[in-house]
Tab-separated table of C-alpha atoms and ligand atoms in Angstrom:
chain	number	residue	atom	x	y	z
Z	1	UNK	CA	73.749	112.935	26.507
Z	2	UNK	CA	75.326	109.958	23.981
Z	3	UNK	CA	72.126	110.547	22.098
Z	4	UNK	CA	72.950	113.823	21.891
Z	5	UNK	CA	76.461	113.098	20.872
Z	6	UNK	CA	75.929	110.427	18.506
Z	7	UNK	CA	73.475	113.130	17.006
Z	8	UNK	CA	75.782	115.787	16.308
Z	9	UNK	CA	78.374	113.002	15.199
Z	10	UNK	CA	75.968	112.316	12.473
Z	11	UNK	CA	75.732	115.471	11.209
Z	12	UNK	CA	78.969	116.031	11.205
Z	13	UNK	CA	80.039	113.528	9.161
Z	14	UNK	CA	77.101	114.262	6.742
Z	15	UNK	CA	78.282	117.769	6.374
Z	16	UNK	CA	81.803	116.570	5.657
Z	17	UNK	CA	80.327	114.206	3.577
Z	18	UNK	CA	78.721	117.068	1.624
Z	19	UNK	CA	81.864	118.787	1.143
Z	20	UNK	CA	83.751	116.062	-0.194
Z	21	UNK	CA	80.504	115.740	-2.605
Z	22	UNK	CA	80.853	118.886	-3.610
Z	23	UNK	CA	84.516	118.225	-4.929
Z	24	UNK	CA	82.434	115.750	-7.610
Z	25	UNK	CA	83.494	112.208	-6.216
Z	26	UNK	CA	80.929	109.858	-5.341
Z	27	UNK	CA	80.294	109.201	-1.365
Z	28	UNK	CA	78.474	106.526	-0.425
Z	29	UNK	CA	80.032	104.994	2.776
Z	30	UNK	CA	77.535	102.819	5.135
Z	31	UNK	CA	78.434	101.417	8.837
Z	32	UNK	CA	80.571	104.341	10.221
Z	33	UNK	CA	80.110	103.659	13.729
Z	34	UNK	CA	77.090	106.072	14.096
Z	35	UNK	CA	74.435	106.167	11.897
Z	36	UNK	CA	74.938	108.672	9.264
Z	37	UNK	CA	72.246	110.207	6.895
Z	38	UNK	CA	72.720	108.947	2.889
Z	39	UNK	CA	74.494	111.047	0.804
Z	40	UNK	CA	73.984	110.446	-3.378
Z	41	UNK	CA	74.446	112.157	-6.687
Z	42	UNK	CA	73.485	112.219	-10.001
Z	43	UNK	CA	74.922	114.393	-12.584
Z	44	UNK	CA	73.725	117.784	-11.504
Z	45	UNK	CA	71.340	116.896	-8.958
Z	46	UNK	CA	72.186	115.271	-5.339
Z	47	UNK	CA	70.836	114.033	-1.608
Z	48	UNK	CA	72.463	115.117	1.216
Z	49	UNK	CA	71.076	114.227	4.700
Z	50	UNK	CA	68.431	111.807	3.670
Z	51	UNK	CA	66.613	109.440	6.248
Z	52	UNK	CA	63.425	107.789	7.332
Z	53	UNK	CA	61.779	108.657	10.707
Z	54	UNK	CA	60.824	105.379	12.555
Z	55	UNK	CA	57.024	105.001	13.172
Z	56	UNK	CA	56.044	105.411	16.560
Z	57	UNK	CA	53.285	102.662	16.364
Z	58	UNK	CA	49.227	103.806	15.714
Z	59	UNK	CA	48.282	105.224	12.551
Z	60	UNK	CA	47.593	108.559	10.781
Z	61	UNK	CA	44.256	109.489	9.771
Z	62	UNK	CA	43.043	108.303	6.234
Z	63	UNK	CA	44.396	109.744	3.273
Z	64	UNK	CA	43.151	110.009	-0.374
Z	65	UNK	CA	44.575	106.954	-1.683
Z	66	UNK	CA	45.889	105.045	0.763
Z	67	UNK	CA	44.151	102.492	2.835
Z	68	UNK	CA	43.145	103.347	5.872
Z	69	UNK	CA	44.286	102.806	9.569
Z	70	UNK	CA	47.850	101.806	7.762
Z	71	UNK	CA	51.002	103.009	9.656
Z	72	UNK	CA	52.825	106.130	7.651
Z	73	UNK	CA	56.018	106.479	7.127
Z	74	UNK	CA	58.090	109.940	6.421
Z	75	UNK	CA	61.120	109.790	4.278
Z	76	UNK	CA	63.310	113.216	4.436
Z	77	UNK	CA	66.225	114.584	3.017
Z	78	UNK	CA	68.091	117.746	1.207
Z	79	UNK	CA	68.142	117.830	-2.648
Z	80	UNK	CA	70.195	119.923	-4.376
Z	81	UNK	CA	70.264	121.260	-8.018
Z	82	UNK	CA	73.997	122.560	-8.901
Z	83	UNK	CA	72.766	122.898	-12.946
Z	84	UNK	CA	71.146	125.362	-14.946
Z	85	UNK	CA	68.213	123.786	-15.690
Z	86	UNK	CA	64.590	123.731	-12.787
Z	87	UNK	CA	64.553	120.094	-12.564
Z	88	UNK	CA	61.837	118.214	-10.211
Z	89	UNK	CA	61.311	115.685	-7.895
Z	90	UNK	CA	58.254	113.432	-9.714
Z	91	UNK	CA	58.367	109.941	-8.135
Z	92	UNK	CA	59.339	107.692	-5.446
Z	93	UNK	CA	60.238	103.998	-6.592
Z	94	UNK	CA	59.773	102.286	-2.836
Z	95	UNK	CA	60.455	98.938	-1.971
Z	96	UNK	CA	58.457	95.939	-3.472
Z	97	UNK	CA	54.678	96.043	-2.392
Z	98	UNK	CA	55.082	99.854	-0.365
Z	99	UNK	CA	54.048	102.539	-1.913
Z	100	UNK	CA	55.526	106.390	-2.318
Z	101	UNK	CA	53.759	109.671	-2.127
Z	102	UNK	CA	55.130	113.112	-2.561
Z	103	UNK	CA	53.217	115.133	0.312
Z	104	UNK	CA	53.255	118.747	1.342
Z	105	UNK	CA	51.914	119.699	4.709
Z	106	UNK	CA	49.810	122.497	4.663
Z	107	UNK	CA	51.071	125.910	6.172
Z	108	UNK	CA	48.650	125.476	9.325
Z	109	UNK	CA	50.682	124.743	12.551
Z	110	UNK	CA	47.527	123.427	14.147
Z	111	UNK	CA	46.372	120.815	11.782
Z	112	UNK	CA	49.241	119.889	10.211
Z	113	UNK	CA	47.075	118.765	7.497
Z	114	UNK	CA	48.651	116.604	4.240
Z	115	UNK	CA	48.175	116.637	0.942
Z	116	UNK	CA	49.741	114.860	-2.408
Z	117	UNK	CA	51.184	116.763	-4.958
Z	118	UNK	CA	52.434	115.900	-8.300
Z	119	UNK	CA	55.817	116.697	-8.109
Z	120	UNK	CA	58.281	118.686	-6.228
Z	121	UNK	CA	60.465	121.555	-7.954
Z	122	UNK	CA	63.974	121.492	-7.446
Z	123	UNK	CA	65.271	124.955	-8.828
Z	124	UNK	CA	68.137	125.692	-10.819
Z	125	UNK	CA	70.944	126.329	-8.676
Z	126	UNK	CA	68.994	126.031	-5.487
Z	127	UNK	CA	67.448	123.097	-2.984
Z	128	UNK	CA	64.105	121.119	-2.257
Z	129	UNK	CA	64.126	120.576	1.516
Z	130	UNK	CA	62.066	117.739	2.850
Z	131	UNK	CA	61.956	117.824	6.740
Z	132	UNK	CA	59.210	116.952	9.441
Z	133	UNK	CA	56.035	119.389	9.414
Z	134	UNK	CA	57.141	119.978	5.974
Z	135	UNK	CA	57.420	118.492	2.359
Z	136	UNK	CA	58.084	115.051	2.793
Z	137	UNK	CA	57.833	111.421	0.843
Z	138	UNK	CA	55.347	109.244	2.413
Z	139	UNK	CA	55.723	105.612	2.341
Z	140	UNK	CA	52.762	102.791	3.287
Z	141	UNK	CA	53.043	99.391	2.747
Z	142	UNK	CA	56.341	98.603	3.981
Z	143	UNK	CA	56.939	95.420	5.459
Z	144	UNK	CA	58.037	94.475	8.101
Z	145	UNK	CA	58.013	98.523	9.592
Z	146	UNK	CA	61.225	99.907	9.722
Z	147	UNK	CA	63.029	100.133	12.979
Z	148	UNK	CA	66.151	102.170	14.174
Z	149	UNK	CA	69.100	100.782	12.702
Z	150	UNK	CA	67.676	99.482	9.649
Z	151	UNK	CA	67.981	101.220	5.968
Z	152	UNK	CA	64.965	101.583	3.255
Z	153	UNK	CA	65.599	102.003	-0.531
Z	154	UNK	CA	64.577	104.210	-2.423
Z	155	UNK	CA	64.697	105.581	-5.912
Z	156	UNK	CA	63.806	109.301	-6.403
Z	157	UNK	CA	62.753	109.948	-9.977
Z	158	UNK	CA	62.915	113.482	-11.540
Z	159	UNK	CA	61.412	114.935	-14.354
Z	160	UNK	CA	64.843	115.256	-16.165
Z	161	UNK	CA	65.265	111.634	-16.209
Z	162	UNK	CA	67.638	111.653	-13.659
Z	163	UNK	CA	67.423	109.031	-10.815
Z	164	UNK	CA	68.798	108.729	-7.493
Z	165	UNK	CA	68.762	105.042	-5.579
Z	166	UNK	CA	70.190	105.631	-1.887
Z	167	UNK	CA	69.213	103.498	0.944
Z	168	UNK	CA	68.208	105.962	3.436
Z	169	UNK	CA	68.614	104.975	7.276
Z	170	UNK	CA	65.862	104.841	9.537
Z	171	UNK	CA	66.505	107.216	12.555
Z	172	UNK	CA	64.025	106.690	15.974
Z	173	UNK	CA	62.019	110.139	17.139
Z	174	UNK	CA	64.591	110.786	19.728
Z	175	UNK	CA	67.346	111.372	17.611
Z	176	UNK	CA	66.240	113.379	14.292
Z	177	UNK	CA	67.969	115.414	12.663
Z	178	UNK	CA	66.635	119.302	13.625
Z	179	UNK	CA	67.215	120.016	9.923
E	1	CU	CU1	52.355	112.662	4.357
């Protein structure tokens, strides 16, 4: 039941947090006492509810570029386009020696299968949602893993030029967000 709570505390601030983003002044508050998703912006594009699932130990199945038997990790989050202008989502900057991919997950409940794309699109006026069994960044390499509590930087990179650092917080299985 606290889990619970502490859960719905978090998105509570991070809607409140969106609305006071919305109003065009920066928010970027850390150590509320519950963990609360990162909130950015840049210009016309910004990150609400972004955070990093902690491994659960083991690793995922080899991928096209990525070494093998290495430990995944899923970075997720809400980006929003308020311009006039299709911008997208074409890198991940992750912490020295890790490395970012932009996955999709294939439309296959079953298999759940991954695959990298290029880039992401982030329509005019509309969102790119990254969330579990979804679109998602993909991180390898980071060391040590990331546990609950702890925050991992990263800069997302978009075709406009525009560039969004935010250190995301890590957030264990039991509590993720259901967005
Ligand atoms: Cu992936």
């Amino acid at each position: 039941m606290r889990e619970v709570r502490r859960l719905l505390g978090a998105v509570a601030v991070a809607v409140l947090l969106t609305t006071v983003g919305a109003c065009g002044s920066s928010t970027t508050t850390n150590d509320v006492q519950i963990t609360q998703l990162a909130n950015a912006k840049s210009g016309d594009l910004s990150l609400t509810s972004g955070w990093v699932l902690e491994p659960e130990g083991g690793s995922m199945a080899d991928m096209p570029g990525m070494s093998a038997g290495e430990t995944m990790v899923a970075a997720y989050g809400i980006f929003q386009n308020a311009g006039v202008k299709a911008d997208a989502l074409t890198s991940v900057v992750a912490p020295d020696g890790a490395t970012a991919q932009l996955h999709v997950t294939k439309d296959d409940a079953t298999s759940g299968t991954m695959s990298r794309v290029a880039s992401l699109s982030v329509p005019a006026g509309g969102q790119l949602t990254l969330k579990p069994g979804g679109t998602h960044v993909m991180l390898t390499g980071l060391k040590p893993l990331p546990k609950a509590g702890d925050h991992v930087t990263l800069t997302f990179v978009f075709r406009s030029g525009a560039r969004i650092t935010v250190p995301l917080p890590v957030i264990p299985p039991s509590e993720r967000p259901s967005s």
